[in-house]
């Protein structure tokens, strides 16, 4: 097996989807609401969010990684040129879509059983 085949298999295994989904969730929950982007960029990101939502929670790792790269590349620059056009916050539709994606991509965890209390006697 060649090195590229090994790399491809490692990046597409069952754990790869979880890692990619975790990274998408972190980006959506921590950053998206604070971004100020041009309306054109928000339109492009809306298409990314829509494609993730259409795929649902069973989205493949490769699709999650592609979406993650598009989201990361659209992130606002830290250095803004003087005289540049001020961006706008995420439209309500995008924020709502991101919230649904966060819940859909976050794995359901089993409830933690309560800790037994010591007998008072």
JSON list of C-alpha atoms in Angstrom, two decimals:
[
{"chain": "A", "resi": 1, "resn": "UNK", "atom": "CA", "xyz": [0.00, 0.00, 0.00]},
{"chain": "A", "resi": 2, "resn": "UNK", "atom": "CA", "xyz": [1.42, 3.38, -0.99]},
{"chain": "A", "resi": 3, "resn": "UNK", "atom": "CA", "xyz": [1.86, 6.30, 1.39]},
{"chain": "A", "resi": 4, "resn": "UNK", "atom": "CA", "xyz": [-0.93, 8.22, -0.34]},
{"chain": "A", "resi": 5, "resn": "UNK", "atom": "CA", "xyz": [-3.33, 5.28, 0.06]},
{"chain": "A", "resi": 6, "resn": "UNK", "atom": "CA", "xyz": [-2.44, 5.00, 3.74]},
{"chain": "A", "resi": 7, "resn": "UNK", "atom": "CA", "xyz": [-2.93, 8.74, 4.20]},
{"chain": "A", "resi": 8, "resn": "UNK", "atom": "CA", "xyz": [-6.24, 8.61, 2.36]},
{"chain": "A", "resi": 9, "resn": "UNK", "atom": "CA", "xyz": [-7.50, 5.74, 4.49]},
{"chain": "A", "resi": 10, "resn": "UNK", "atom": "CA", "xyz": [-6.40, 7.43, 7.72]},
{"chain": "A", "resi": 11, "resn": "UNK", "atom": "CA", "xyz": [-8.22, 10.63, 6.78]},
{"chain": "A", "resi": 12, "resn": "UNK", "atom": "CA", "xyz": [-11.42, 8.83, 5.84]},
{"chain": "A", "resi": 13, "resn": "UNK", "atom": "CA", "xyz": [-11.78, 6.39, 8.71]},
{"chain": "A", "resi": 14, "resn": "UNK", "atom": "CA", "xyz": [-14.60, 6.48, 11.24]},
{"chain": "A", "resi": 15, "resn": "UNK", "atom": "CA", "xyz": [-12.73, 8.88, 13.53]},
{"chain": "A", "resi": 16, "resn": "UNK", "atom": "CA", "xyz": [-12.07, 11.34, 10.71]},
{"chain": "A", "resi": 17, "resn": "UNK", "atom": "CA", "xyz": [-15.76, 12.26, 10.44]},
{"chain": "A", "resi": 18, "resn": "UNK", "atom": "CA", "xyz": [-15.95, 12.96, 14.16]},
{"chain": "A", "resi": 19, "resn": "UNK", "atom": "CA", "xyz": [-12.89, 15.16, 14.07]},
{"chain": "A", "resi": 20, "resn": "UNK", "atom": "CA", "xyz": [-14.13, 17.11, 11.04]},
{"chain": "A", "resi": 21, "resn": "UNK", "atom": "CA", "xyz": [-17.60, 17.49, 12.54]},
{"chain": "A", "resi": 22, "resn": "UNK", "atom": "CA", "xyz": [-16.09, 18.70, 15.83]},
{"chain": "A", "resi": 23, "resn": "UNK", "atom": "CA", "xyz": [-14.05, 21.33, 14.00]},
{"chain": "A", "resi": 24, "resn": "UNK", "atom": "CA", "xyz": [-17.07, 22.55, 12.02]},
{"chain": "A", "resi": 25, "resn": "UNK", "atom": "CA", "xyz": [-19.12, 22.75, 15.24]},
{"chain": "A", "resi": 26, "resn": "UNK", "atom": "CA", "xyz": [-16.36, 24.70, 17.03]},
{"chain": "A", "resi": 27, "resn": "UNK", "atom": "CA", "xyz": [-16.06, 27.16, 14.17]},
{"chain": "A", "resi": 28, "resn": "UNK", "atom": "CA", "xyz": [-19.81, 27.67, 13.85]},
{"chain": "A", "resi": 29, "resn": "UNK", "atom": "CA", "xyz": [-20.40, 28.05, 17.58]},
{"chain": "A", "resi": 30, "resn": "UNK", "atom": "CA", "xyz": [-17.38, 30.19, 18.43]},
{"chain": "A", "resi": 31, "resn": "UNK", "atom": "CA", "xyz": [-16.88, 32.44, 15.43]},
{"chain": "A", "resi": 32, "resn": "UNK", "atom": "CA", "xyz": [-19.71, 32.76, 12.96]},
{"chain": "A", "resi": 33, "resn": "UNK", "atom": "CA", "xyz": [-21.89, 35.06, 15.06]},
{"chain": "A", "resi": 34, "resn": "UNK", "atom": "CA", "xyz": [-19.03, 37.57, 15.46]},
{"chain": "A", "resi": 35, "resn": "UNK", "atom": "CA", "xyz": [-17.94, 37.71, 11.83]},
{"chain": "A", "resi": 36, "resn": "UNK", "atom": "CA", "xyz": [-18.56, 40.85, 9.80]},
{"chain": "A", "resi": 37, "resn": "UNK", "atom": "CA", "xyz": [-18.43, 40.01, 6.11]},
{"chain": "A", "resi": 38, "resn": "UNK", "atom": "CA", "xyz": [-19.69, 41.48, 2.87]},
{"chain": "A", "resi": 39, "resn": "UNK", "atom": "CA", "xyz": [-23.18, 40.44, 1.76]},
{"chain": "A", "resi": 40, "resn": "UNK", "atom": "CA", "xyz": [-21.61, 38.58, -1.18]},
{"chain": "A", "resi": 41, "resn": "UNK", "atom": "CA", "xyz": [-19.48, 36.44, 1.13]},
{"chain": "A", "resi": 42, "resn": "UNK", "atom": "CA", "xyz": [-22.50, 35.74, 3.35]},
{"chain": "A", "resi": 43, "resn": "UNK", "atom": "CA", "xyz": [-24.34, 34.53, 0.25]},
{"chain": "A", "resi": 44, "resn": "UNK", "atom": "CA", "xyz": [-21.48, 32.13, -0.52]},
{"chain": "A", "resi": 45, "resn": "UNK", "atom": "CA", "xyz": [-21.38, 30.90, 3.09]},
{"chain": "A", "resi": 46, "resn": "UNK", "atom": "CA", "xyz": [-25.15, 30.46, 3.02]},
{"chain": "A", "resi": 47, "resn": "UNK", "atom": "CA", "xyz": [-24.67, 27.95, 0.19]},
{"chain": "A", "resi": 48, "resn": "UNK", "atom": "CA", "xyz": [-22.08, 26.07, 2.29]},
{"chain": "A", "resi": 49, "resn": "UNK", "atom": "CA", "xyz": [-24.41, 25.99, 5.30]},
{"chain": "A", "resi": 50, "resn": "UNK", "atom": "CA", "xyz": [-27.32, 24.86, 3.10]},
{"chain": "A", "resi": 51, "resn": "UNK", "atom": "CA", "xyz": [-25.28, 22.01, 1.60]},
{"chain": "A", "resi": 52, "resn": "UNK", "atom": "CA", "xyz": [-24.24, 20.83, 5.07]},
{"chain": "A", "resi": 53, "resn": "UNK", "atom": "CA", "xyz": [-27.83, 21.00, 6.28]},
{"chain": "A", "resi": 54, "resn": "UNK", "atom": "CA", "xyz": [-29.10, 19.10, 3.24]},
{"chain": "A", "resi": 55, "resn": "UNK", "atom": "CA", "xyz": [-26.60, 16.30, 3.89]},
{"chain": "A", "resi": 56, "resn": "UNK", "atom": "CA", "xyz": [-27.70, 16.08, 7.51]},
{"chain": "A", "resi": 57, "resn": "UNK", "atom": "CA", "xyz": [-25.91, 14.41, 10.39]},
{"chain": "A", "resi": 58, "resn": "UNK", "atom": "CA", "xyz": [-24.61, 11.62, 8.13]},
{"chain": "A", "resi": 59, "resn": "UNK", "atom": "CA", "xyz": [-22.37, 13.99, 6.18]},
{"chain": "A", "resi": 60, "resn": "UNK", "atom": "CA", "xyz": [-19.16, 12.26, 5.11]},
{"chain": "A", "resi": 61, "resn": "UNK", "atom": "CA", "xyz": [-15.82, 13.36, 6.55]},
{"chain": "A", "resi": 62, "resn": "UNK", "atom": "CA", "xyz": [-14.58, 14.62, 3.16]},
{"chain": "A", "resi": 63, "resn": "UNK", "atom": "CA", "xyz": [-17.64, 16.85, 2.73]},
{"chain": "A", "resi": 64, "resn": "UNK", "atom": "CA", "xyz": [-17.20, 18.20, 6.26]},
{"chain": "A", "resi": 65, "resn": "UNK", "atom": "CA", "xyz": [-13.54, 18.99, 5.58]},
{"chain": "A", "resi": 66, "resn": "UNK", "atom": "CA", "xyz": [-14.42, 20.79, 2.32]},
{"chain": "A", "resi": 67, "resn": "UNK", "atom": "CA", "xyz": [-17.04, 22.85, 4.15]},
{"chain": "A", "resi": 68, "resn": "UNK", "atom": "CA", "xyz": [-14.58, 23.59, 6.95]},
{"chain": "A", "resi": 69, "resn": "UNK", "atom": "CA", "xyz": [-11.99, 24.89, 4.48]},
{"chain": "A", "resi": 70, "resn": "UNK", "atom": "CA", "xyz": [-14.61, 27.13, 2.80]},
{"chain": "A", "resi": 71, "resn": "UNK", "atom": "CA", "xyz": [-15.68, 28.49, 6.18]},
{"chain": "A", "resi": 72, "resn": "UNK", "atom": "CA", "xyz": [-12.08, 29.10, 7.27]},
{"chain": "A", "resi": 73, "resn": "UNK", "atom": "CA", "xyz": [-11.20, 30.85, 4.02]},
{"chain": "A", "resi": 74, "resn": "UNK", "atom": "CA", "xyz": [-14.23, 33.11, 4.34]},
{"chain": "A", "resi": 75, "resn": "UNK", "atom": "CA", "xyz": [-13.30, 34.18, 7.87]},
{"chain": "A", "resi": 76, "resn": "UNK", "atom": "CA", "xyz": [-12.66, 37.91, 8.14]},
{"chain": "A", "resi": 77, "resn": "UNK", "atom": "CA", "xyz": [-9.09, 39.13, 7.91]},
{"chain": "A", "resi": 78, "resn": "UNK", "atom": "CA", "xyz": [-7.52, 40.35, 11.11]},
{"chain": "A", "resi": 79, "resn": "UNK", "atom": "CA", "xyz": [-5.94, 43.28, 9.31]},
{"chain": "A", "resi": 80, "resn": "UNK", "atom": "CA", "xyz": [-8.49, 45.45, 7.56]},
{"chain": "A", "resi": 81, "resn": "UNK", "atom": "CA", "xyz": [-7.19, 47.95, 4.99]},
{"chain": "A", "resi": 82, "resn": "UNK", "atom": "CA", "xyz": [-7.98, 51.61, 5.63]},
{"chain": "A", "resi": 83, "resn": "UNK", "atom": "CA", "xyz": [-11.02, 52.65, 3.64]},
{"chain": "A", "resi": 84, "resn": "UNK", "atom": "CA", "xyz": [-12.31, 49.13, 3.18]},
{"chain": "A", "resi": 85, "resn": "UNK", "atom": "CA", "xyz": [-16.03, 48.49, 3.18]},
{"chain": "A", "resi": 86, "resn": "UNK", "atom": "CA", "xyz": [-17.41, 47.57, 6.59]},
{"chain": "A", "resi": 87, "resn": "UNK", "atom": "CA", "xyz": [-18.91, 44.11, 6.71]},
{"chain": "A", "resi": 88, "resn": "UNK", "atom": "CA", "xyz": [-22.24, 43.11, 8.20]},
{"chain": "A", "resi": 89, "resn": "UNK", "atom": "CA", "xyz": [-23.05, 40.49, 10.82]},
{"chain": "A", "resi": 90, "resn": "UNK", "atom": "CA", "xyz": [-24.43, 37.11, 9.82]},
{"chain": "A", "resi": 91, "resn": "UNK", "atom": "CA", "xyz": [-28.01, 37.27, 8.57]},
{"chain": "A", "resi": 92, "resn": "UNK", "atom": "CA", "xyz": [-30.57, 35.73, 10.92]},
{"chain": "A", "resi": 93, "resn": "UNK", "atom": "CA", "xyz": [-31.17, 32.87, 8.47]},
{"chain": "A", "resi": 94, "resn": "UNK", "atom": "CA", "xyz": [-27.46, 31.94, 8.58]},
{"chain": "A", "resi": 95, "resn": "UNK", "atom": "CA", "xyz": [-27.32, 32.10, 12.38]},
{"chain": "A", "resi": 96, "resn": "UNK", "atom": "CA", "xyz": [-30.38, 29.87, 12.61]},
{"chain": "A", "resi": 97, "resn": "UNK", "atom": "CA", "xyz": [-28.93, 27.42, 10.07]},
{"chain": "A", "resi": 98, "resn": "UNK", "atom": "CA", "xyz": [-25.65, 27.34, 12.01]},
{"chain": "A", "resi": 99, "resn": "UNK", "atom": "CA", "xyz": [-27.51, 26.58, 15.26]},
{"chain": "A", "resi": 100, "resn": "UNK", "atom": "CA", "xyz": [-29.34, 23.68, 13.62]},
{"chain": "A", "resi": 101, "resn": "UNK", "atom": "CA", "xyz": [-26.05, 22.35, 12.22]},
{"chain": "A", "resi": 102, "resn": "UNK", "atom": "CA", "xyz": [-24.35, 22.58, 15.61]},
{"chain": "A", "resi": 103, "resn": "UNK", "atom": "CA", "xyz": [-27.09, 20.43, 17.12]},
{"chain": "A", "resi": 104, "resn": "UNK", "atom": "CA", "xyz": [-27.17, 18.00, 14.18]},
{"chain": "A", "resi": 105, "resn": "UNK", "atom": "CA", "xyz": [-23.39, 17.50, 14.12]},
{"chain": "A", "resi": 106, "resn": "UNK", "atom": "CA", "xyz": [-22.90, 17.27, 17.89]},
{"chain": "A", "resi": 107, "resn": "UNK", "atom": "CA", "xyz": [-22.97, 13.63, 19.00]},
{"chain": "A", "resi": 108, "resn": "UNK", "atom": "CA", "xyz": [-25.61, 12.68, 21.53]},
{"chain": "A", "resi": 109, "resn": "UNK", "atom": "CA", "xyz": [-23.92, 11.71, 24.74]},
{"chain": "A", "resi": 110, "resn": "UNK", "atom": "CA", "xyz": [-25.38, 9.22, 27.18]},
{"chain": "A", "resi": 111, "resn": "UNK", "atom": "CA", "xyz": [-26.67, 10.87, 30.35]},
{"chain": "A", "resi": 112, "resn": "UNK", "atom": "CA", "xyz": [-24.36, 10.69, 33.33]},
{"chain": "A", "resi": 113, "resn": "UNK", "atom": "CA", "xyz": [-25.89, 8.55, 36.08]},
{"chain": "A", "resi": 114, "resn": "UNK", "atom": "CA", "xyz": [-26.40, 10.37, 39.38]},
{"chain": "A", "resi": 115, "resn": "UNK", "atom": "CA", "xyz": [-23.77, 9.85, 42.04]},
{"chain": "A", "resi": 116, "resn": "UNK", "atom": "CA", "xyz": [-25.11, 7.69, 44.88]},
{"chain": "A", "resi": 117, "resn": "UNK", "atom": "CA", "xyz": [-25.43, 9.59, 48.13]},
{"chain": "A", "resi": 118, "resn": "UNK", "atom": "CA", "xyz": [-23.90, 8.11, 51.25]},
{"chain": "A", "resi": 119, "resn": "UNK", "atom": "CA", "xyz": [-26.31, 6.55, 53.71]},
{"chain": "A", "resi": 120, "resn": "UNK", "atom": "CA", "xyz": [-26.86, 9.07, 56.55]},
{"chain": "A", "resi": 121, "resn": "UNK", "atom": "CA", "xyz": [-27.00, 6.34, 59.21]}
]
